[in-house]
mmCIF file of C-alpha atoms and ligand atoms in Angstrom:
data_model
loop_
_atom_site.group_PDB
_atom_site.id
_atom_site.type_symbol
_atom_site.label_atom_id
_atom_site.label_comp_id
_atom_site.label_asym_id
_atom_site.label_seq_id
_atom_site.Cartn_x
_atom_site.Cartn_y
_atom_site.Cartn_z
ATOM 1 C CA UNK A 1 0.000 0.000 0.000
ATOM 2 C CA UNK A 2 1.587 3.267 -1.082
ATOM 3 C CA UNK A 3 -1.028 5.826 -0.008
ATOM 4 C CA UNK A 4 -4.027 5.848 2.346
ATOM 5 C CA UNK A 5 -6.603 8.037 0.634
ATOM 6 C CA UNK A 6 -9.975 6.443 1.436
ATOM 7 C CA UNK A 7 -11.429 3.431 3.213
ATOM 8 C CA UNK A 8 -13.605 2.717 0.204
ATOM 9 C CA UNK A 9 -10.558 1.095 -1.442
ATOM 10 C CA UNK A 10 -9.510 -1.059 1.515
ATOM 11 C CA UNK A 11 -10.126 -4.781 1.383
ATOM 12 C CA UNK A 12 -11.234 -6.571 4.518
ATOM 13 C CA UNK A 13 -7.802 -8.196 4.843
ATOM 14 C CA UNK A 14 -5.986 -4.877 4.459
ATOM 15 C CA UNK A 15 -8.215 -3.234 7.057
ATOM 16 C CA UNK A 16 -7.787 -6.080 9.554
ATOM 17 C CA UNK A 17 -4.050 -5.992 8.935
ATOM 18 C CA UNK A 18 -3.887 -2.266 9.850
ATOM 19 C CA UNK A 19 -6.065 -2.850 12.938
ATOM 20 C CA UNK A 20 -3.897 -5.766 14.069
ATOM 21 C CA UNK A 21 -0.699 -3.746 13.732
ATOM 22 C CA UNK A 22 -2.442 -0.972 15.695
ATOM 23 C CA UNK A 23 -2.921 -3.530 18.488
ATOM 24 C CA UNK A 24 0.844 -4.050 18.603
ATOM 25 C CA UNK A 25 1.336 -0.291 18.589
ATOM 26 C CA UNK A 26 -1.121 0.060 21.473
ATOM 27 C CA UNK A 27 0.944 -2.451 23.455
ATOM 28 C CA UNK A 28 4.051 -0.317 22.869
ATOM 29 C CA UNK A 29 2.227 2.682 24.312
ATOM 30 C CA UNK A 30 1.637 0.922 27.592
ATOM 31 C CA UNK A 31 5.369 0.529 28.120
ATOM 32 C CA UNK A 32 7.550 2.974 29.975
ATOM 33 C CA UNK A 33 9.552 3.718 26.813
ATOM 34 C CA UNK A 34 6.924 4.408 24.185
ATOM 35 C CA UNK A 35 9.251 4.725 21.206
ATOM 36 C CA UNK A 36 10.111 2.321 18.396
ATOM 37 C CA UNK A 37 13.068 2.963 16.083
ATOM 38 C CA UNK A 38 11.068 1.859 13.018
ATOM 39 C CA UNK A 39 10.980 5.150 11.082
ATOM 40 C CA UNK A 40 14.322 6.545 12.212
ATOM 41 C CA UNK A 41 15.731 8.736 9.426
ATOM 42 C CA UNK A 42 12.316 9.224 7.756
ATOM 43 C CA UNK A 43 10.572 12.579 7.565
ATOM 44 C CA UNK A 44 6.828 12.980 7.982
ATOM 45 C CA UNK A 45 5.209 16.303 7.093
ATOM 46 C CA UNK A 46 1.842 17.214 8.585
ATOM 47 C CA UNK A 47 0.228 19.518 6.030
ATOM 48 C CA UNK A 48 -2.940 21.037 7.480
ATOM 49 C CA UNK A 49 -5.008 23.427 5.372
ATOM 50 C CA UNK A 50 -7.942 23.098 7.804
ATOM 51 C CA UNK A 51 -8.113 23.302 11.580
ATOM 52 C CA UNK A 52 -7.589 20.188 13.642
ATOM 53 C CA UNK A 53 -6.888 19.245 17.245
ATOM 54 C CA UNK A 54 -7.027 15.453 17.510
ATOM 55 C CA UNK A 55 -5.833 14.401 14.069
ATOM 56 C CA UNK A 56 -2.865 16.729 13.889
ATOM 57 C CA UNK A 57 -1.645 16.041 17.412
ATOM 58 C CA UNK A 58 -2.090 12.295 17.134
ATOM 59 C CA UNK A 59 -0.272 12.082 13.799
ATOM 60 C CA UNK A 60 2.570 14.050 15.358
ATOM 61 C CA UNK A 61 2.652 11.754 18.396
ATOM 62 C CA UNK A 62 2.419 8.676 16.159
ATOM 63 C CA UNK A 63 5.292 9.743 13.906
ATOM 64 C CA UNK A 64 7.475 10.692 16.886
ATOM 65 C CA UNK A 65 6.790 7.392 18.638
ATOM 66 C CA UNK A 66 8.079 5.675 15.511
ATOM 67 C CA UNK A 67 11.193 7.904 15.698
ATOM 68 C CA UNK A 68 10.454 9.833 12.482
ATOM 69 C CA UNK A 69 11.380 13.492 12.102
ATOM 70 C CA UNK A 70 8.183 15.543 12.013
ATOM 71 C CA UNK A 71 7.575 18.847 10.272
ATOM 72 C CA UNK A 72 4.284 20.553 11.072
ATOM 73 C CA UNK A 73 2.895 22.872 8.452
ATOM 74 C CA UNK A 74 -0.371 24.716 8.802
ATOM 75 C CA UNK A 75 -1.791 26.906 6.062
ATOM 76 C CA UNK A 76 -2.378 29.662 8.578
ATOM 77 C CA UNK A 77 0.851 31.600 8.879
ATOM 78 C CA UNK A 78 2.387 30.014 5.769
ATOM 79 C CA UNK A 79 2.979 31.358 2.271
ATOM 80 C CA UNK A 80 -0.405 29.903 1.244
ATOM 81 C CA UNK A 81 -1.778 33.280 2.369
ATOM 82 C CA UNK A 82 0.460 34.816 -0.309
ATOM 83 C CA UNK A 83 -1.263 32.706 -2.922
ATOM 84 C CA UNK A 84 1.195 29.816 -3.168
ATOM 85 C CA UNK A 85 -0.369 26.839 -4.937
ATOM 86 C CA UNK A 86 -0.661 23.251 -3.704
ATOM 87 C CA UNK A 87 1.845 22.288 -6.391
ATOM 88 C CA UNK A 88 4.492 24.756 -5.226
ATOM 89 C CA UNK A 89 3.857 23.826 -1.616
ATOM 90 C CA UNK A 90 4.251 20.149 -2.545
ATOM 91 C CA UNK A 91 7.482 20.812 -4.365
ATOM 92 C CA UNK A 92 8.803 22.561 -1.269
ATOM 93 C CA UNK A 93 7.999 19.378 0.665
ATOM 94 C CA UNK A 94 9.804 17.315 -1.928
ATOM 95 C CA UNK A 95 12.869 19.544 -1.551
ATOM 96 C CA UNK A 96 12.697 18.963 2.219
ATOM 97 C CA UNK A 97 12.882 15.220 1.590
ATOM 98 C CA UNK A 98 9.463 14.221 2.905
ATOM 99 C CA UNK A 99 8.900 10.450 3.012
ATOM 100 C CA UNK A 100 5.304 10.765 4.207
ATOM 101 C CA UNK A 101 2.787 13.589 3.840
ATOM 102 C CA UNK A 102 -0.292 13.732 6.050
ATOM 103 C CA UNK A 103 -2.708 16.168 4.459
ATOM 104 C CA UNK A 104 -5.988 17.751 5.584
ATOM 105 C CA UNK A 105 -7.616 19.972 3.002
ATOM 106 C CA UNK A 106 -11.039 21.628 2.543
ATOM 107 C CA UNK A 107 -11.275 20.394 -1.040
ATOM 108 C CA UNK A 108 -12.488 16.820 -1.561
ATOM 109 C CA UNK A 109 -9.879 14.968 -3.600
ATOM 110 C CA UNK A 110 -6.865 17.181 -2.738
ATOM 111 C CA UNK A 111 -4.880 14.255 -1.173
ATOM 112 C CA UNK A 112 -5.554 12.215 -4.311
ATOM 113 C CA UNK A 113 -4.190 15.059 -6.450
ATOM 114 C CA UNK A 114 -1.035 15.079 -4.348
ATOM 115 C CA UNK A 115 -0.692 11.292 -4.556
ATOM 116 C CA UNK A 116 -1.032 10.991 -8.329
ATOM 117 C CA UNK A 117 0.520 14.314 -9.357
ATOM 118 C CA UNK A 118 4.117 13.195 -9.507
ATOM 119 C CA UNK A 119 5.023 16.401 -7.612
ATOM 120 C CA UNK A 120 6.208 14.363 -4.652
ATOM 121 C CA UNK A 121 7.505 10.848 -4.107
ATOM 122 C CA UNK A 122 6.190 10.612 -0.535
ATOM 123 C CA UNK A 123 3.398 8.315 0.629
ATOM 124 C CA UNK A 124 0.232 10.369 1.174
ATOM 125 C CA UNK A 125 -2.215 9.915 4.050
ATOM 126 C CA UNK A 126 -5.564 11.677 3.868
ATOM 127 C CA UNK A 127 -6.302 13.347 7.222
ATOM 128 C CA UNK A 128 -9.710 14.591 6.032
ATOM 129 C CA UNK A 129 -10.591 16.103 2.639
ATOM 130 C CA UNK A 130 -13.682 18.271 2.353
ATOM 131 C CA UNK A 131 -16.797 16.145 2.750
ATOM 132 C CA UNK A 132 -15.154 13.130 1.106
ATOM 133 C CA UNK A 133 -13.242 10.876 3.544
ATOM 134 C CA UNK A 134 -11.256 10.731 6.766
ATOM 135 C CA UNK A 135 -9.821 7.222 6.561
ATOM 136 C CA UNK A 136 -7.757 7.153 9.758
ATOM 137 C CA UNK A 137 -10.847 8.302 11.695
ATOM 138 C CA UNK A 138 -12.768 5.376 10.198
ATOM 139 C CA UNK A 139 -9.939 3.015 11.157
ATOM 140 C CA UNK A 140 -9.717 4.310 14.722
ATOM 141 C CA UNK A 141 -13.487 4.010 15.060
ATOM 142 C CA UNK A 142 -13.381 0.430 13.745
ATOM 143 C CA UNK A 143 -10.511 -0.329 16.127
ATOM 144 C CA UNK A 144 -12.468 1.104 19.061
ATOM 145 C CA UNK A 145 -15.613 -0.868 18.216
ATOM 146 C CA UNK A 146 -13.619 -4.067 17.705
ATOM 147 C CA UNK A 147 -11.946 -3.673 21.109
ATOM 148 C CA UNK A 148 -15.241 -3.039 22.891
ATOM 149 C CA UNK A 149 -17.039 -5.904 21.135
ATOM 150 C CA UNK A 150 -14.318 -8.580 21.015
ATOM 151 C CA UNK A 151 -11.996 -7.478 23.858
ATOM 152 C CA UNK A 152 -8.891 -9.653 24.166
ATOM 153 C CA UNK A 153 -10.060 -11.800 21.245
ATOM 154 C CA UNK A 154 -10.078 -8.914 18.746
ATOM 155 C CA UNK A 155 -6.948 -9.756 16.756
ATOM 156 C CA UNK A 156 -7.676 -11.004 13.253
ATOM 157 C CA UNK A 157 -11.407 -10.335 13.530
ATOM 158 C CA UNK A 158 -13.811 -8.064 11.669
ATOM 159 C CA UNK A 159 -17.125 -6.621 12.877
ATOM 160 C CA UNK A 160 -19.476 -9.257 11.517
ATOM 161 C CA UNK A 161 -23.063 -8.700 12.609
ATOM 162 C CA UNK A 162 -22.307 -5.569 14.668
ATOM 163 C CA UNK A 163 -25.195 -3.082 14.311
ATOM 164 C CA UNK A 164 -24.150 0.556 14.046
ATOM 165 C CA UNK A 165 -26.313 3.632 13.683
ATOM 166 C CA UNK A 166 -24.680 6.868 12.553
ATOM 167 C CA UNK A 167 -26.704 9.941 13.453
ATOM 168 C CA UNK A 168 -26.678 13.569 12.384
ATOM 169 C CA UNK A 169 -24.995 15.676 9.742
ATOM 170 C CA UNK A 170 -24.246 12.873 7.277
ATOM 171 C CA UNK A 171 -24.318 15.299 4.352
ATOM 172 C CA UNK A 172 -21.175 17.149 5.398
ATOM 173 C CA UNK A 173 -19.432 14.286 7.180
ATOM 174 C CA UNK A 174 -16.278 12.676 5.810
ATOM 175 C CA UNK A 175 -16.250 10.629 9.033
ATOM 176 C CA UNK A 176 -19.611 9.111 8.101
ATOM 177 C CA UNK A 177 -18.397 8.237 4.600
ATOM 178 C CA UNK A 178 -15.184 6.595 5.802
ATOM 179 C CA UNK A 179 -17.147 4.636 8.394
ATOM 180 C CA UNK A 180 -19.843 3.565 5.943
ATOM 181 C CA UNK A 181 -17.288 1.908 3.669
ATOM 182 C CA UNK A 182 -14.979 0.524 6.312
ATOM 183 C CA UNK A 183 -17.490 -0.793 8.839
ATOM 184 C CA UNK A 184 -19.511 -2.545 6.143
ATOM 185 C CA UNK A 185 -16.345 -4.021 4.586
ATOM 186 C CA UNK A 186 -15.652 -5.438 8.045
ATOM 187 C CA UNK A 187 -19.130 -6.997 8.186
ATOM 188 C CA UNK A 188 -21.125 -4.485 10.259
ATOM 189 C CA UNK A 189 -24.678 -3.349 9.418
ATOM 190 C CA UNK A 190 -24.831 0.440 9.186
ATOM 191 C CA UNK A 191 -28.024 2.488 9.447
ATOM 192 C CA UNK A 192 -27.885 6.255 8.886
ATOM 193 C CA UNK A 193 -30.298 8.585 10.681
ATOM 194 C CA UNK A 194 -30.568 12.289 9.866
ATOM 195 C CA UNK A 195 -33.010 15.053 9.069
ATOM 196 C CA UNK A 196 -33.944 14.765 5.374
ATOM 197 C CA UNK A 197 -31.930 17.925 4.664
ATOM 198 C CA UNK A 198 -28.761 16.405 6.129
ATOM 199 C CA UNK A 199 -28.793 13.112 4.213
ATOM 200 C CA UNK A 200 -27.134 13.113 0.783
ATOM 201 C CA UNK A 201 -29.764 13.144 -1.956
ATOM 202 C CA UNK A 202 -28.653 9.809 -3.372
ATOM 203 C CA UNK A 203 -27.284 7.101 -1.092
ATOM 204 C CA UNK A 204 -28.461 4.273 -3.344
ATOM 205 C CA UNK A 205 -24.854 3.199 -4.005
ATOM 206 C CA UNK A 206 -24.013 3.044 -0.296
ATOM 207 C CA UNK A 207 -24.199 -0.326 1.481
ATOM 208 C CA UNK A 208 -26.466 1.058 4.245
ATOM 209 C CA UNK A 209 -30.062 1.620 5.245
ATOM 210 C CA UNK A 210 -31.267 5.151 5.973
ATOM 211 C CA UNK A 211 -34.090 6.765 7.920
ATOM 212 C CA UNK A 212 -35.219 9.939 9.652
ATOM 213 C CA UNK A 213 -36.499 8.397 12.889
ATOM 214 C CA UNK A 214 -33.921 8.299 15.690
ATOM 215 C CA UNK A 215 -36.242 6.876 18.342
ATOM 216 C CA UNK A 216 -37.288 4.063 16.010
ATOM 217 C CA UNK A 217 -33.645 3.249 15.266
ATOM 218 C CA UNK A 218 -32.699 3.263 18.952
ATOM 219 C CA UNK A 219 -35.621 0.969 19.771
ATOM 220 C CA UNK A 220 -33.841 -1.705 17.691
ATOM 221 C CA UNK A 221 -31.062 -1.785 20.335
ATOM 222 C CA UNK A 222 -28.008 -1.093 18.170
ATOM 223 C CA UNK A 223 -24.552 -2.108 19.419
ATOM 224 C CA UNK A 224 -23.099 1.286 18.500
ATOM 225 C CA UNK A 225 -24.589 4.783 18.318
ATOM 226 C CA UNK A 226 -22.210 7.156 16.546
ATOM 227 C CA UNK A 227 -23.209 10.814 16.869
ATOM 228 C CA UNK A 228 -21.863 13.340 14.348
ATOM 229 C CA UNK A 229 -21.144 17.009 14.799
ATOM 230 C CA UNK A 230 -23.396 19.571 13.136
ATOM 231 C CA UNK A 231 -20.801 21.159 10.817
ATOM 232 C CA UNK A 232 -21.955 24.746 10.716
ATOM 233 C CA UNK A 233 -18.794 25.865 8.949
ATOM 234 C CA UNK A 234 -19.878 23.831 5.914
ATOM 235 C CA UNK A 235 -23.500 25.015 5.943
ATOM 236 C CA UNK A 236 -24.504 27.888 3.715
ATOM 237 C CA UNK A 237 -28.128 28.264 4.626
ATOM 238 C CA UNK A 238 -30.346 26.640 7.186
ATOM 239 C CA UNK A 239 -30.807 22.881 7.373
ATOM 240 C CA UNK A 240 -33.171 22.613 10.359
ATOM 241 C CA UNK A 241 -35.551 25.034 12.073
ATOM 242 C CA UNK A 242 -33.613 25.601 15.318
ATOM 243 C CA UNK A 243 -30.994 24.025 17.561
ATOM 244 C CA UNK A 244 -33.674 23.136 20.097
ATOM 245 C CA UNK A 245 -35.722 21.376 17.498
ATOM 246 C CA UNK A 246 -32.656 19.508 16.227
ATOM 247 C CA UNK A 247 -31.744 18.296 19.724
ATOM 248 C CA UNK A 248 -35.328 17.271 20.458
ATOM 249 C CA UNK A 249 -35.603 15.187 17.296
ATOM 250 C CA UNK A 250 -32.065 14.009 16.475
ATOM 251 C CA UNK A 251 -29.932 14.639 19.554
ATOM 252 C CA UNK A 252 -28.717 11.962 21.969
ATOM 253 C CA UNK A 253 -30.258 13.729 24.936
ATOM 254 C CA UNK A 254 -30.569 12.486 28.521
ATOM 255 C CA UNK A 255 -33.802 10.467 28.132
ATOM 256 C CA UNK A 256 -32.621 8.780 24.918
ATOM 257 C CA UNK A 257 -29.261 7.993 26.476
ATOM 258 C CA UNK A 258 -30.846 6.525 29.616
ATOM 259 C CA UNK A 259 -33.054 4.278 27.477
ATOM 260 C CA UNK A 260 -30.041 2.655 25.736
ATOM 261 C CA UNK A 261 -29.019 -0.888 26.592
ATOM 262 C CA UNK A 262 -26.115 -0.763 29.087
ATOM 263 C CA UNK A 263 -23.723 -2.323 26.578
ATOM 264 C CA UNK A 264 -24.532 0.029 23.695
ATOM 265 C CA UNK A 265 -21.438 2.073 22.830
ATOM 266 C CA UNK A 266 -21.770 5.833 22.336
ATOM 267 C CA UNK A 267 -19.235 7.313 19.914
ATOM 268 C CA UNK A 268 -18.409 10.797 18.624
ATOM 269 C CA UNK A 269 -15.368 11.711 16.495
ATOM 270 C CA UNK A 270 -15.018 15.136 18.130
ATOM 271 C CA UNK A 271 -15.105 18.031 18.387
ATOM 272 C CA UNK A 272 -18.503 17.781 20.115
ATOM 273 C CA UNK A 273 -21.252 20.358 20.244
ATOM 274 C CA UNK A 274 -22.266 19.431 23.783
ATOM 275 C CA UNK A 275 -25.977 19.968 24.316
ATOM 276 C CA UNK A 276 -26.723 20.031 20.582
ATOM 277 C CA UNK A 277 -26.102 16.585 19.073
ATOM 278 C CA UNK A 278 -24.988 14.927 22.324
ATOM 279 C CA UNK A 279 -25.807 15.585 25.984
ATOM 280 C CA UNK A 280 -22.921 15.698 28.484
ATOM 281 C CA UNK A 281 -24.430 12.749 30.379
ATOM 282 C CA UNK A 282 -23.982 10.617 27.248
ATOM 283 C CA UNK A 283 -20.578 12.023 26.241
ATOM 284 C CA UNK A 284 -19.074 11.509 29.703
ATOM 285 C CA UNK A 285 -20.609 8.152 30.570
ATOM 286 C CA UNK A 286 -18.693 4.844 30.741
ATOM 287 C CA UNK A 287 -20.621 3.841 27.599
ATOM 288 C CA UNK A 288 -18.956 6.695 25.740
ATOM 289 C CA UNK A 289 -15.745 5.914 23.831
ATOM 290 C CA UNK A 290 -14.912 9.534 23.028
ATOM 291 C CA UNK A 291 -11.610 9.562 24.918
ATOM 292 C CA UNK A 292 -10.783 5.988 23.932
ATOM 293 C CA UNK A 293 -11.216 7.012 20.291
ATOM 294 C CA UNK A 294 -8.588 9.726 20.717
ATOM 295 C CA UNK A 295 -6.127 7.375 22.435
ATOM 296 C CA UNK A 296 -6.710 4.672 19.826
ATOM 297 C CA UNK A 297 -6.096 7.294 17.141
ATOM 298 C CA UNK A 298 -2.400 7.353 18.039
ATOM 299 C CA UNK A 299 -2.047 3.546 17.719
ATOM 300 C CA UNK A 300 -3.978 3.450 14.460
ATOM 301 C CA UNK A 301 -1.949 6.314 12.972
ATOM 302 C CA UNK A 302 1.285 4.626 14.065
ATOM 303 C CA UNK A 303 0.042 1.567 12.220
ATOM 304 C CA UNK A 304 -0.823 3.532 9.074
ATOM 305 C CA UNK A 305 2.574 5.258 9.037
ATOM 306 C CA UNK A 306 4.264 1.939 9.636
ATOM 307 C CA UNK A 307 2.435 0.188 6.812
ATOM 308 C CA UNK A 308 3.146 3.009 4.363
ATOM 309 C CA UNK A 309 6.653 4.038 5.309
ATOM 310 C CA UNK A 310 8.530 1.161 6.901
ATOM 311 C CA UNK A 311 11.037 -0.754 4.800
ATOM 312 C CA UNK A 312 8.999 -3.943 5.105
ATOM 313 C CA UNK A 313 6.048 -2.603 3.198
ATOM 314 C CA UNK A 314 7.222 -3.646 -0.236
ATOM 315 C CA UNK A 315 7.692 -7.264 0.724
ATOM 316 C CA UNK A 316 5.238 -7.753 3.538
ATOM 317 C CA UNK A 317 2.171 -5.676 2.709
ATOM 318 C CA UNK A 318 2.184 -6.258 -0.986
ATOM 319 C CA UNK A 319 2.350 -9.991 -0.474
ATOM 320 C CA UNK A 320 -0.337 -9.700 2.214
ATOM 321 C CA UNK A 321 1.992 -11.400 4.655
ATOM 322 C CA UNK A 322 0.769 -9.780 7.853
ATOM 323 C CA UNK A 323 2.566 -12.313 9.993
ATOM 324 C CA UNK A 324 5.963 -11.088 8.752
ATOM 325 C CA UNK A 325 5.196 -7.505 9.750
ATOM 326 C CA UNK A 326 3.819 -8.510 13.104
ATOM 327 C CA UNK A 327 6.870 -10.545 13.752
ATOM 328 C CA UNK A 328 9.103 -7.619 12.782
ATOM 329 C CA UNK A 329 7.222 -5.233 15.063
ATOM 330 C CA UNK A 330 7.209 -7.650 17.929
ATOM 331 C CA UNK A 331 10.937 -8.186 17.544
ATOM 332 C CA UNK A 332 11.448 -4.431 17.583
ATOM 333 C CA UNK A 333 9.271 -4.070 20.637
ATOM 334 C CA UNK A 334 11.180 -6.778 22.417
ATOM 335 C CA UNK A 335 14.513 -5.197 21.483
ATOM 336 C CA UNK A 336 13.581 -1.858 23.096
HETATM 337 N N1 LIG B 401 -13.052 16.176 13.239
HETATM 338 C C1 LIG B 401 -13.801 15.448 12.257
HETATM 339 C C2 LIG B 401 -13.455 15.941 10.874
HETATM 340 O O1 LIG B 401 -12.553 16.745 10.739
HETATM 341 C C3 LIG B 401 -15.263 15.515 12.530
HETATM 342 C C4 LIG B 401 -15.804 16.908 12.659
HETATM 343 O O2 LIG B 401 -15.084 17.898 12.482
HETATM 344 O O3 LIG B 401 -17.002 16.984 12.973
HETATM 345 O O4 LIG B 401 -14.053 15.490 9.940
HETATM 346 N N1 CP B 402 -11.983 13.854 14.841
HETATM 347 C C1 CP B 402 -11.189 14.787 14.251
HETATM 348 O O1 CP B 402 -10.759 14.668 13.103
HETATM 349 O O2 CP B 402 -10.855 15.819 15.070
HETATM 350 P P1 CP B 402 -9.999 17.103 14.634
HETATM 351 O O3 CP B 402 -10.807 17.820 13.582
HETATM 352 O O4 CP B 402 -9.816 17.872 15.892
HETATM 353 O O5 CP B 402 -8.714 16.601 14.057
#
């Protein structure tokens, strides 16, 4: 695998392989010395044209824990404000010797442009492009669900039969899209719930069911309820009558949360609009995985960087020989 641009392209085996390596990475993070020498001498550039807290920080932590050199670039304060193009910016990265580029961009498809342009030789990881995809968020969500559902027996497994409902601003959500493709590839059933104005007009090609009725969906006792942020920055116009009305009809408020089965997982990618799409009682409960998702994000991003940038990738990943990579990682962990 040379780039990670979308989960739509991942096979089940590739996805499980990344999740299994993330398990090894998680084990490294529980040690006193959290670093592996795997990417020593490699340079990872974090190229953020849109704001981020979790994704940017966790990619930085992930790259550093693999001993890579990290260069953080954010559009704000850079020569982008002087009109520099993506191409010229990319060529600057090439001159800096970037081996991996992690890019977040407001335009859907920008990471793909970078990957196929020939401007750079680095592996490209999409850290969120417009309303298109956010593949490492999908992977960290899948990892989190797999851990909660299968616990110690998670390695090697998918999410067969797990019932997930994704609720809210599907229209503007790259998180929803990455999860739709990935979770269904892993065997989960995904049901989308949103106001009619916040569902894409045509979801007929998506492997999901859709509806407008949150209470009806919750009455089916899903295993996972994933709440999405209302993305006001992407809304030009009004999509629902008022915040109060939205919360009353589509929010995970106190009464809806209290009616969930005790083992139903509550997820949110963050940042949360507390009190709008999710009540604090739900966000802060033991059923919530919000903080776990952030912690798992570091392991999953270490795994993605490892798969794309480590020397083994040509032999191990291309041949699908996950055991070789695991062995290599475990040897490295043991040697630390
Ligand atoms: N942080 C996620 C994203 O960048 C979700 C969100 O912003 O609502 O897509
Ligand atoms: N979940 C997520 O991508 O968060 P940030 O936008 O803070 O990176």
